[in-house]
Short mmCIF file of C-alpha atoms in Angstrom, two decimals:
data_model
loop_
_atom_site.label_atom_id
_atom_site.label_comp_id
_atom_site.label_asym_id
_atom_site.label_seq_id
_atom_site.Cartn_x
_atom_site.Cartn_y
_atom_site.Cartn_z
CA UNK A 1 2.97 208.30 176.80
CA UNK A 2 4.62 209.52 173.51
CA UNK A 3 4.42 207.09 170.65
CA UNK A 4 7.70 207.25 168.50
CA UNK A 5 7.01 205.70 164.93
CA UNK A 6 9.97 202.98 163.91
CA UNK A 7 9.71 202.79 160.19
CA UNK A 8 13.88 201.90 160.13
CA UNK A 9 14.12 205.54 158.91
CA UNK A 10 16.98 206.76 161.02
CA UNK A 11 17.44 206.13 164.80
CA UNK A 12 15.25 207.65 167.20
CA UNK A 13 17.75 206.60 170.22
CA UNK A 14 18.33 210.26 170.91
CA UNK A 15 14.80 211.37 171.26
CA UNK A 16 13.94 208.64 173.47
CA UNK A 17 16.98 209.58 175.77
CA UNK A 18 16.20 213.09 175.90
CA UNK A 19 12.27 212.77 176.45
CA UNK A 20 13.26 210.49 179.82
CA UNK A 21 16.08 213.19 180.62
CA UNK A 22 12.56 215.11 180.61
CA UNK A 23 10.88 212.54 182.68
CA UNK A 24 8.60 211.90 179.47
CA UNK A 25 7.69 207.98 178.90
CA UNK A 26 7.81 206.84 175.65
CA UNK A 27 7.62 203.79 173.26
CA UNK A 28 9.12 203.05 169.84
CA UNK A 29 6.66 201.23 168.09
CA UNK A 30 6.04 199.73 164.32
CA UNK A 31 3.15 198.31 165.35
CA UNK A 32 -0.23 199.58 163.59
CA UNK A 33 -2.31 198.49 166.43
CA UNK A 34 -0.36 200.71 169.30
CA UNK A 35 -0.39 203.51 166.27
CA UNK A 36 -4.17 203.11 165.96
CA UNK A 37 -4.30 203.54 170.35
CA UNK A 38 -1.60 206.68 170.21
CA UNK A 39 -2.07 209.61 171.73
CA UNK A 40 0.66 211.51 170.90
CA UNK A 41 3.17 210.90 167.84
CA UNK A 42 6.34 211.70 166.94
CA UNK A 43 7.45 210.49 163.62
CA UNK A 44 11.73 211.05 162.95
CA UNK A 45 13.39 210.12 160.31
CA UNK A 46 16.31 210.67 158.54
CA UNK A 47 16.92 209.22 155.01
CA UNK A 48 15.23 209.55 151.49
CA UNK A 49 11.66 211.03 151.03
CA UNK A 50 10.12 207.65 148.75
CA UNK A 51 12.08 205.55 150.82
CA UNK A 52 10.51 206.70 154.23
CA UNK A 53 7.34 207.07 152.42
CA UNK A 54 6.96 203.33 151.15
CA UNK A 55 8.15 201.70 154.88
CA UNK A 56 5.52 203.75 156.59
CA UNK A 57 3.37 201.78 153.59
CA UNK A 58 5.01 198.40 153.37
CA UNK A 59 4.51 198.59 157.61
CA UNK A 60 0.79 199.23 157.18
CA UNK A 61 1.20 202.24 159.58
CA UNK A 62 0.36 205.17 157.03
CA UNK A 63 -3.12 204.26 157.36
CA UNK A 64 -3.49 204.19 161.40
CA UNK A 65 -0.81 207.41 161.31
CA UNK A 66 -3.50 209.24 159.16
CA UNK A 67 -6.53 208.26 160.97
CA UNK A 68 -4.76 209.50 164.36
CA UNK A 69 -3.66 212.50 162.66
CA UNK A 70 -6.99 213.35 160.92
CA UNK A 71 -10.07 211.90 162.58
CA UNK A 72 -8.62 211.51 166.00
CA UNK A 73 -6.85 214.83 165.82
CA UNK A 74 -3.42 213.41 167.93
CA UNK A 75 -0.76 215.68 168.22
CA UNK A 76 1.68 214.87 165.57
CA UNK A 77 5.71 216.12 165.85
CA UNK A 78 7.47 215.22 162.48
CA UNK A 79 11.03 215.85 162.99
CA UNK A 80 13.62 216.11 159.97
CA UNK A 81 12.39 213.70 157.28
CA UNK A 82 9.21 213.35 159.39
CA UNK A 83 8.73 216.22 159.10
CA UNK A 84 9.18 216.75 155.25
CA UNK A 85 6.63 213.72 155.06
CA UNK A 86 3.80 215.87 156.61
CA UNK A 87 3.95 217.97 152.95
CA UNK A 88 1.97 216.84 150.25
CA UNK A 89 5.31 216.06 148.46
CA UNK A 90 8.80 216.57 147.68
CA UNK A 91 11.22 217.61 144.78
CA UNK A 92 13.31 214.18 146.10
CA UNK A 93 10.86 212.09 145.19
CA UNK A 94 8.11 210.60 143.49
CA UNK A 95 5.62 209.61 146.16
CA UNK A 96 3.12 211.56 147.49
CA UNK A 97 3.44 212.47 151.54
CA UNK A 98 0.85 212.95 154.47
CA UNK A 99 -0.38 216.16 152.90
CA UNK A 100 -1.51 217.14 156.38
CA UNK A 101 -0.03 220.22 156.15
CA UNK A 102 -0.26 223.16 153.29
CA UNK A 103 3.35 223.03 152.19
CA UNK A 104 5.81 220.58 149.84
CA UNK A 105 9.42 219.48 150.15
CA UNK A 106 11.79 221.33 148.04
CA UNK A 107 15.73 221.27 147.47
CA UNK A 108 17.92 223.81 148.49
CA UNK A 109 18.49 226.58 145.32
CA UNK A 110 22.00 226.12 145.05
CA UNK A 111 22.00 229.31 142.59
CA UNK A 112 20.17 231.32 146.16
CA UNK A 113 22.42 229.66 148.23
CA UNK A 114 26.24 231.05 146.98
CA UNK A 115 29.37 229.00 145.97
CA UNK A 116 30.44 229.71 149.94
CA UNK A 117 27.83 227.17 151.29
CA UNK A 118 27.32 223.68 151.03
CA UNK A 119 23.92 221.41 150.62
CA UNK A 120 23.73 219.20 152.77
CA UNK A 121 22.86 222.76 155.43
CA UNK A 122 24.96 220.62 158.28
CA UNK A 123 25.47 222.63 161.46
CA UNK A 124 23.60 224.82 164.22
CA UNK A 125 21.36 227.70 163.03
CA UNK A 126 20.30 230.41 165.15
CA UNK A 127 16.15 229.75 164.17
CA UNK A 128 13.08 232.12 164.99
CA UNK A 129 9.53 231.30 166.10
CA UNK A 130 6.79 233.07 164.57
CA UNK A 131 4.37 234.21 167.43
CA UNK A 132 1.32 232.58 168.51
CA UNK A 133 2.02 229.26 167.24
CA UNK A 134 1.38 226.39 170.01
CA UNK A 135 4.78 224.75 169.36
CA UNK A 136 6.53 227.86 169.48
CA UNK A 137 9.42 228.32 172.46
CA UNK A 138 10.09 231.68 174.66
CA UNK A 139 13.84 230.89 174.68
CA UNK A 140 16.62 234.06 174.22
CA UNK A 141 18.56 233.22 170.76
CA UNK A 142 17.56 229.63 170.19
CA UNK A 143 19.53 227.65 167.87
CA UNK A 144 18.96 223.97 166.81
CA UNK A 145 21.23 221.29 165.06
CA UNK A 146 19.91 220.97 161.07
CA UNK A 147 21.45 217.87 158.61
CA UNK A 148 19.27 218.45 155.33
CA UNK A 149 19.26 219.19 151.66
CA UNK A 150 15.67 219.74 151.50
CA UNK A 151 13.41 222.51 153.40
CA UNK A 152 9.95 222.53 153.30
CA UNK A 153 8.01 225.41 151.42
CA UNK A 154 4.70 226.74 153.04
CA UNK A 155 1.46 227.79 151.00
CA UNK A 156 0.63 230.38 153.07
CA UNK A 157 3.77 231.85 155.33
CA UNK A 158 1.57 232.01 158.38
CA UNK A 159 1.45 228.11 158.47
CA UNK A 160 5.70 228.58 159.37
CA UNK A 161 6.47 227.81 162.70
CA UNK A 162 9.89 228.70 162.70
CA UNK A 163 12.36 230.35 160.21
CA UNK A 164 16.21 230.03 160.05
CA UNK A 165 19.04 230.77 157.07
CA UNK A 166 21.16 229.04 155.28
CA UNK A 167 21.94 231.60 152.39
CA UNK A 168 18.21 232.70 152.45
CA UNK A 169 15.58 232.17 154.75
CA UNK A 170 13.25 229.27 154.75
CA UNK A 171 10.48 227.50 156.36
CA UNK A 172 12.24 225.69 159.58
CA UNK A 173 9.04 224.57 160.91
CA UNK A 174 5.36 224.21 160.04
CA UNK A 175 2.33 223.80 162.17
CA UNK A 176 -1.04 223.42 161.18
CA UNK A 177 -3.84 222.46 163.92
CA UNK A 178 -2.57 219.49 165.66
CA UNK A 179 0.36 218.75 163.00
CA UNK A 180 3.64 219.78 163.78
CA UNK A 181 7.14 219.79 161.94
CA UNK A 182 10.59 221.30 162.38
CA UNK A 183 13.29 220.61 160.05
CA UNK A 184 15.96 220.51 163.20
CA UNK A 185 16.81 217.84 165.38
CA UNK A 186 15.30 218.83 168.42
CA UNK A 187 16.71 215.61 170.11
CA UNK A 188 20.58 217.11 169.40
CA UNK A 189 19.81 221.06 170.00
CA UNK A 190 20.96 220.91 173.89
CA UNK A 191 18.68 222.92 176.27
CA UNK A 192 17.49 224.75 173.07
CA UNK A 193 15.49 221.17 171.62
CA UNK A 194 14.67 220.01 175.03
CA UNK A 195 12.08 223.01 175.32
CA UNK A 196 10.61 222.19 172.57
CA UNK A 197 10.47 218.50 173.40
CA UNK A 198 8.97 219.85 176.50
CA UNK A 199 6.07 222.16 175.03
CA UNK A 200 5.01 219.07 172.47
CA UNK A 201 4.81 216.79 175.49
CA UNK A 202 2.72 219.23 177.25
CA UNK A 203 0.42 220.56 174.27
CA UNK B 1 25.51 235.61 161.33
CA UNK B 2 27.71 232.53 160.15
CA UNK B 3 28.25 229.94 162.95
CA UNK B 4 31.14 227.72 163.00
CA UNK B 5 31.39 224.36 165.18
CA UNK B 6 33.19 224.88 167.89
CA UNK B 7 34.43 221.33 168.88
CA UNK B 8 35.73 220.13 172.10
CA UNK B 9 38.27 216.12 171.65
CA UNK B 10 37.65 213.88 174.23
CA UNK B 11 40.06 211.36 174.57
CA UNK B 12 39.64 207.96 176.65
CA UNK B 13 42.34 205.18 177.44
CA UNK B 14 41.88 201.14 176.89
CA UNK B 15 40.21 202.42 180.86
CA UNK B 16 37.98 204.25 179.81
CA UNK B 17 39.04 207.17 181.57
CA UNK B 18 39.09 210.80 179.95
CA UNK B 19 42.82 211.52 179.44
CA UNK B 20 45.17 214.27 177.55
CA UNK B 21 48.10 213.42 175.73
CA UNK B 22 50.94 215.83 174.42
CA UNK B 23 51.81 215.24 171.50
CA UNK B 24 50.38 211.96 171.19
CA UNK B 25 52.66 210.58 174.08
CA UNK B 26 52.77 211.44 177.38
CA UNK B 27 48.97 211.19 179.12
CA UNK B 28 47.11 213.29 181.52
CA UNK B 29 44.52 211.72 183.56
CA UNK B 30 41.84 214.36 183.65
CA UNK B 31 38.67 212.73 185.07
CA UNK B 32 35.37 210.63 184.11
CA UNK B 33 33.65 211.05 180.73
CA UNK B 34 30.27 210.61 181.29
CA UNK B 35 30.91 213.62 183.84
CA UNK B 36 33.06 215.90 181.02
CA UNK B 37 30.09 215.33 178.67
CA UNK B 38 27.33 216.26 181.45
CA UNK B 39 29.66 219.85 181.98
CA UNK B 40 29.42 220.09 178.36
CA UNK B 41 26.22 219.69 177.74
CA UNK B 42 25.74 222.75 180.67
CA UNK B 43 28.58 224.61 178.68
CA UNK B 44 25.69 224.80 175.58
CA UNK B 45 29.06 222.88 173.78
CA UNK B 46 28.15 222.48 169.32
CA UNK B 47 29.35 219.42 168.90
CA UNK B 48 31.37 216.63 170.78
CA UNK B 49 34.30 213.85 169.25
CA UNK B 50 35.06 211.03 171.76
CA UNK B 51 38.33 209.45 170.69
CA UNK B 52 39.25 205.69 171.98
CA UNK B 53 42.82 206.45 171.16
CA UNK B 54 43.58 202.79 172.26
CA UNK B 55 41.31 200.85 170.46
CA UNK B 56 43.64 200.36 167.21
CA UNK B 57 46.77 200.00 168.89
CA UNK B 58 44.64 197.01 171.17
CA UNK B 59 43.17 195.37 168.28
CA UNK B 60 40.01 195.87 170.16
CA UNK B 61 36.44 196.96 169.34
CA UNK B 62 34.95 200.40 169.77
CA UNK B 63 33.99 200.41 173.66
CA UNK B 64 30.00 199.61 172.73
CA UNK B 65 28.33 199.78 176.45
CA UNK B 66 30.55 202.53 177.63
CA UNK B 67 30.25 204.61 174.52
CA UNK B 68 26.79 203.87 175.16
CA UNK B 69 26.72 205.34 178.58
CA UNK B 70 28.22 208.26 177.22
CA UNK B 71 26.19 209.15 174.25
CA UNK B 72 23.07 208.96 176.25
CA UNK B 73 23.90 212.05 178.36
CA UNK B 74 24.53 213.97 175.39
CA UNK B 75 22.27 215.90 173.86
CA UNK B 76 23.99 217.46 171.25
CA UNK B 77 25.52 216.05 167.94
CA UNK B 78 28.73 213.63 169.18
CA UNK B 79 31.35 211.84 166.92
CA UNK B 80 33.19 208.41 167.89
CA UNK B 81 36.57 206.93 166.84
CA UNK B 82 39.01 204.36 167.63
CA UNK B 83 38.52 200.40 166.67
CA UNK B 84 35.82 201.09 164.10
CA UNK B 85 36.64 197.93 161.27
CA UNK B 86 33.23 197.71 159.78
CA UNK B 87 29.91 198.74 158.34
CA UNK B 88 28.74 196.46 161.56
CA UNK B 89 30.93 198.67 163.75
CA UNK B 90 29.38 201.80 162.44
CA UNK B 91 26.06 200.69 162.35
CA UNK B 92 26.23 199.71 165.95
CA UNK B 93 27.37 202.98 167.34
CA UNK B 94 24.80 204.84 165.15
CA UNK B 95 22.42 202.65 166.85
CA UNK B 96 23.79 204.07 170.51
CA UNK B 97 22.51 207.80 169.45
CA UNK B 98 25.92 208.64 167.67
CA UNK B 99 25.91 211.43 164.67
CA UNK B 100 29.42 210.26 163.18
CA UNK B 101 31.76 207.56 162.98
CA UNK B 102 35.31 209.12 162.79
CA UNK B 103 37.54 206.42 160.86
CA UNK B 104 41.47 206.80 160.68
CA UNK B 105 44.27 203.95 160.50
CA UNK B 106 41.78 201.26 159.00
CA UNK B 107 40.15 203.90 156.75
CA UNK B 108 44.22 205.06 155.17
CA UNK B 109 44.65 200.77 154.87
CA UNK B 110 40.83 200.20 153.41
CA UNK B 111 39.19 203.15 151.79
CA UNK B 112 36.34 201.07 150.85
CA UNK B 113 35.39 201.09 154.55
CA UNK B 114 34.28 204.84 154.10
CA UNK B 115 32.98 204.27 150.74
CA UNK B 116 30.48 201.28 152.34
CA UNK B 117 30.20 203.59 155.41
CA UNK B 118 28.90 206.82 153.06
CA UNK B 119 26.83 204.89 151.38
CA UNK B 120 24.78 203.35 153.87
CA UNK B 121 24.52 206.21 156.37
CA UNK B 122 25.20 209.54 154.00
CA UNK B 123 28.37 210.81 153.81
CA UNK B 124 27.72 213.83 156.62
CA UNK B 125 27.76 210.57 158.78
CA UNK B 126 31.75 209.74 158.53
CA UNK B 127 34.42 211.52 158.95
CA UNK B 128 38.37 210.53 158.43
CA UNK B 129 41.18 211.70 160.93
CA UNK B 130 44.50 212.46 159.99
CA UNK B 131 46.89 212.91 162.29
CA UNK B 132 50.23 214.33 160.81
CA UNK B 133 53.76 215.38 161.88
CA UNK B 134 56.92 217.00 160.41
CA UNK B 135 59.10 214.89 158.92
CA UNK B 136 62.73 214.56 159.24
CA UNK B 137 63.57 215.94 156.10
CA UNK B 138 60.54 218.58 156.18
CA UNK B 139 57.10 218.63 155.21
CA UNK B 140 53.81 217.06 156.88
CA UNK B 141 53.70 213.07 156.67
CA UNK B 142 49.61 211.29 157.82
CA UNK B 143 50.68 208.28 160.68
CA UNK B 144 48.44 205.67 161.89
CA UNK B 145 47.94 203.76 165.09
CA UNK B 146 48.07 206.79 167.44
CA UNK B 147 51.06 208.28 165.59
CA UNK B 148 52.89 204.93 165.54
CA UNK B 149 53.21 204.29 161.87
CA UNK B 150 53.61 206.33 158.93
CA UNK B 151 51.65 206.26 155.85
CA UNK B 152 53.78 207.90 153.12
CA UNK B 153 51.32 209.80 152.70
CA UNK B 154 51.03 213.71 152.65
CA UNK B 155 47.75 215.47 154.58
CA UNK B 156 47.11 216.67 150.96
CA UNK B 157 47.29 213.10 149.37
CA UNK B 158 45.43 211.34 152.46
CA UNK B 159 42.58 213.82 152.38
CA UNK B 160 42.05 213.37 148.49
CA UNK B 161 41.61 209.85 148.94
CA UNK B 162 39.71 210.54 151.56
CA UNK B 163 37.27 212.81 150.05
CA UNK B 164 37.22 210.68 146.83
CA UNK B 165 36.58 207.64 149.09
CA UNK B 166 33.08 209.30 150.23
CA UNK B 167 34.44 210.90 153.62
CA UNK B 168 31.88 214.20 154.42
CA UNK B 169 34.43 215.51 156.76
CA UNK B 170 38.23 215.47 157.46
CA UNK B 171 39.43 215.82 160.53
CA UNK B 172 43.03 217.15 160.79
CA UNK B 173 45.30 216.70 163.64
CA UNK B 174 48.98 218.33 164.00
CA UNK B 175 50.50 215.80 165.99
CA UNK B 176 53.64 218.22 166.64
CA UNK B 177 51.22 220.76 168.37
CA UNK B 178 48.96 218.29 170.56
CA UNK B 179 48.91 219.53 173.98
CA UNK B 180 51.68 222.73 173.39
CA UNK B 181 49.20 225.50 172.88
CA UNK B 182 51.05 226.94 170.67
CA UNK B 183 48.51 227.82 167.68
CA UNK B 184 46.83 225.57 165.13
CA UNK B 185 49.42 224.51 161.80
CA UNK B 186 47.91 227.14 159.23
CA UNK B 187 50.24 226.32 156.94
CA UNK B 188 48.97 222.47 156.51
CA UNK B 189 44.98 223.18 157.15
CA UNK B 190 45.21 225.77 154.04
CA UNK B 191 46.82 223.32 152.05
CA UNK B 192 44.19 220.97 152.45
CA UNK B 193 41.52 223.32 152.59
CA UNK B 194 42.22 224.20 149.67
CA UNK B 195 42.72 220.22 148.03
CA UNK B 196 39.55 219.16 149.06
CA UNK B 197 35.49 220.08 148.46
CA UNK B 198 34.52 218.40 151.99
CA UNK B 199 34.99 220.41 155.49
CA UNK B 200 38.20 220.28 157.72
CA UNK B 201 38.07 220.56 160.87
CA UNK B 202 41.60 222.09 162.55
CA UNK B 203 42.84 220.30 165.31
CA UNK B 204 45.90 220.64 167.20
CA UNK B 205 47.61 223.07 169.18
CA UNK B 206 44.69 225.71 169.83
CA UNK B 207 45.37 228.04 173.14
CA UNK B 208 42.37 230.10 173.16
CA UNK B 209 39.59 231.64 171.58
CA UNK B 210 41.69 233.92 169.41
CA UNK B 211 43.21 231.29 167.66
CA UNK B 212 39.89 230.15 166.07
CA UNK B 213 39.44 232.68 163.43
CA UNK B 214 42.54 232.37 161.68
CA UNK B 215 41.91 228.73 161.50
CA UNK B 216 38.82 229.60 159.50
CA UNK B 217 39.55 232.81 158.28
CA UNK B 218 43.37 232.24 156.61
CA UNK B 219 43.50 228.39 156.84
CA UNK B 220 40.00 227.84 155.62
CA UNK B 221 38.83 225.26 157.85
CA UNK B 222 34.82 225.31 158.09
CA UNK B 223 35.07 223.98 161.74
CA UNK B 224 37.71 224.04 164.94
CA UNK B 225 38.23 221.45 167.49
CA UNK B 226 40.47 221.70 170.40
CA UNK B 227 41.08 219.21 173.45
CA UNK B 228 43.73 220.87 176.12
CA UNK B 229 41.89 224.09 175.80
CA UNK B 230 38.77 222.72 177.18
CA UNK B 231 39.93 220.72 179.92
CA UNK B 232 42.73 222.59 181.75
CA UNK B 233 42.33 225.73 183.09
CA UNK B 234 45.16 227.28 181.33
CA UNK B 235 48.73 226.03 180.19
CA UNK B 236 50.66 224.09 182.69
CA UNK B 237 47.37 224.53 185.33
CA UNK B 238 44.83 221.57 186.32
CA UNK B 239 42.27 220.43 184.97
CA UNK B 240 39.23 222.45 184.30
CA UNK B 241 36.21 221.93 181.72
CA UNK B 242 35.58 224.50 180.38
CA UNK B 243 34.10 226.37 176.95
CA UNK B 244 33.41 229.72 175.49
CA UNK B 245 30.31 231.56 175.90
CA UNK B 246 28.28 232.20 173.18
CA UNK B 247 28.96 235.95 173.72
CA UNK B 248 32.31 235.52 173.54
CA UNK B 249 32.23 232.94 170.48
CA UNK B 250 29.83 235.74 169.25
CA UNK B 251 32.40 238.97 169.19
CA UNK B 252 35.52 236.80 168.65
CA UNK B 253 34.51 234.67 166.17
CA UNK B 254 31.29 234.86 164.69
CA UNK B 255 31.15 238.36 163.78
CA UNK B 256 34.59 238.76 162.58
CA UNK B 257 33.75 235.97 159.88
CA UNK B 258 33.15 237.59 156.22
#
């Protein structure tokens, strides 16, 4: 069973149809106590960094999210702004995230970026896996769907998971232990997102 | 490499079946929807718009449960229009799975409908059709209600107000070239291109890959749609769905982009 986190941060709709395409049960819970009794988590999101930060708060489900994460050591996916909440912070906001994993949120350079492309990055990006990470997907030319105007920014580049472009390169995924992020939508990214929907399930 | 979107128009009737029109009028069946989207989603498709092009004309509601049974076999960003009056409307097809609302005759009537829209859901999540055609006299007039009544408005005008209303996309449709594969209206996408900061997708008249570049390329659309191209087989032929391979979109498109 794959616990989905509903903090009203976006709608997880698409994930849940694509992990029973997959033959994957899952449940979409805001409930602390079926956080606290999860053994695997994926928390979406779309939306603003403080505001995602403060339901997961008001909800009382940062607390059992952390304990999983930490003490229990439950595999975590963070997709999109769940996965920007796994950083210690971002430039969007004022609240501090997970901190789970040894990167923060930053915005796009727009000065890096060129007057030719836009922020929000909206679109498919052809997106490569740095080798040996658990998450990471033996597929020829993947490409995954990205809506963002944040990326995250690693410590340490061997914490990436994935990189892609979008007038430079940056961090498209992060994975540390049992905590993993990617900044695509998985859920959208065809046969491409459904492997990697596939390897979390089976980690 | 630069990717463009690559996006294939479904179009359903007050039915619900998948049909083509040409040029707005005369209709095609051409099959289910939910099975078009499965062939799609084989077809490794970028993105998907699903068009109720009765919906306004009907007075009706966006088709909730069958939209419903549509999105969920898609796994791949999809766009809905037709019938969409309210922030309630839009709320309840992002709620099915959807990634955009596509607004068009009530948005040109009530720009603050894509001003509430934008602001609740981010502007990337709505997008504003304008469907177009010469008029008498010359140049390009915007029509709502499936091409049934005119705005007064040029594509240039409409997609200002459209932009300045909070739409994150415009979505522009040569009437005069729907279903005659005769080559997207340059002329018109480079005028508004060029009017507005937000992407246009061309739509309208495409016959085959080699028409996508120019689109991009000389009209300066950021994205290309096309709906005869993808279901019939060729011109005059039945009805096959069908899209480019990514090797293909690869040497004909993507790598001839600056």
């Amino acid at each position: 069973m794959i616990t989905i986190v509903d903090y009203d941060a976006g709608n997880p709709r698409s994930i849940i149809n694509m992990l029973a395409y997959l033959g994957h049960r899952a449940e979409l819970t805001g409930d602390p106590d079926r956080i606290a009794k999860a053994d695997r988590l994926i928390l979406p999101g779309v939306g603003k960094f403080d505001w995602g930060m403060g339901r997961l708060h008001e909800k009382g489900l940062a607390a059992p999210l952390d304990e999983a994460v930490t003490a229990r050591k439950v595999p975590m996916l963070g997709i999109c702004l769940g996965a920007q909440l796994l950083t210690r912070g971002s430039e969007e906001g004022e609240r501090p995230g997970f901190g789970w994993v040894p990167a923060r949120t930053v915005a796009f350079d727009r000065a890096r970026i060129g007057a030719k492309l836009k922020v929000p990055h909206i679109g498919w990006a052809d997106t490569e896996w740095s080798t040996g990470c658990r998450l990471s997907v033996p597929t020829a030319d993947p490409r995954y769907y990205y809506v963002h105007s944040f990326h995250i920014l690693c410590d340490d580049p061997a914490t990436e998971l994935c990189r892609a472009t979008h007038g430079y390169g940056f961090a498209a995924g992060v994975e540390r232990d049992n905590v993993f992020g990617v900044q695509f939508h998985p859920e959208k990214s065809l046969s491409f997102g459904m492997a990697v929907l596939r390897q979390f399930a089976g980690l | 490499m630069r990717r463009v979107r690559v996006i294939p128009v479904l179009t359903i009737d007050r039915d619900r079946r998948l049909v083509k029109t040409v040029r707005f009028g005369k209709r095609t069946y051409i099959g289910d929807p939910i099975n078009a989207v499965r062939i799609f989603n084989t077809k490794m498709v970028d993105e998907l718009l699903l068009l109720d092009i009765d919906a306004t004309v009907d007075g009706r509601a966006p088709p909730f449960e069958a939209i419903g049974d549509i999105v969920e076999e898609a796994f791949l960003p999809m766009g809905y229009g037709g019938g969409i009056r309210s922030v309630e409307d839009a709320a309840a097809l992002f709620a099915l799975g959807l990634e955009k609302v596509v607004l068009s005759s009530e948005a040109l009537t009530r720009p603050a409908l894509v001003t509430e829209i934008a602001e609740r859901f981010g502007a990337q999540a709505v997008a504003v059709a304008l469907p177009h055609a010469k008029k008498l006299l010359g140049g390009q007039q915007v029509l709502t209600r499936s091409g049934k009544d005119k705005t007064g408005l040029s594509p240039v005008e409409a997609a200002k107000a459209m932009a300045a209303a909070g739409a994150g996309e415009i979505i522009l449709t040569s009437i005069d070239r729907d279903g005659k594969w005769s080559g997207y209206d340059l002329a018109t996408i480079a005028d508004v291109a060029g009017a507005v900061d937000v992407p246009v997708v061309a739509c309208g008249g495409a016959s085959g890959l080699d028409d996508f570049l120019p689109a991009i390329q000389n009209g300066g659309a950021s994205a290309v749609a096309a709906s005869s191209l993808f279901v019939y087989r060729a011109s005059g032929q039945g009805v096959l769905i069908s899209y480019p391979d990514e090797g293909d979109l690869r040497d004909h498109l993507f790598q001839q982009l600056d």
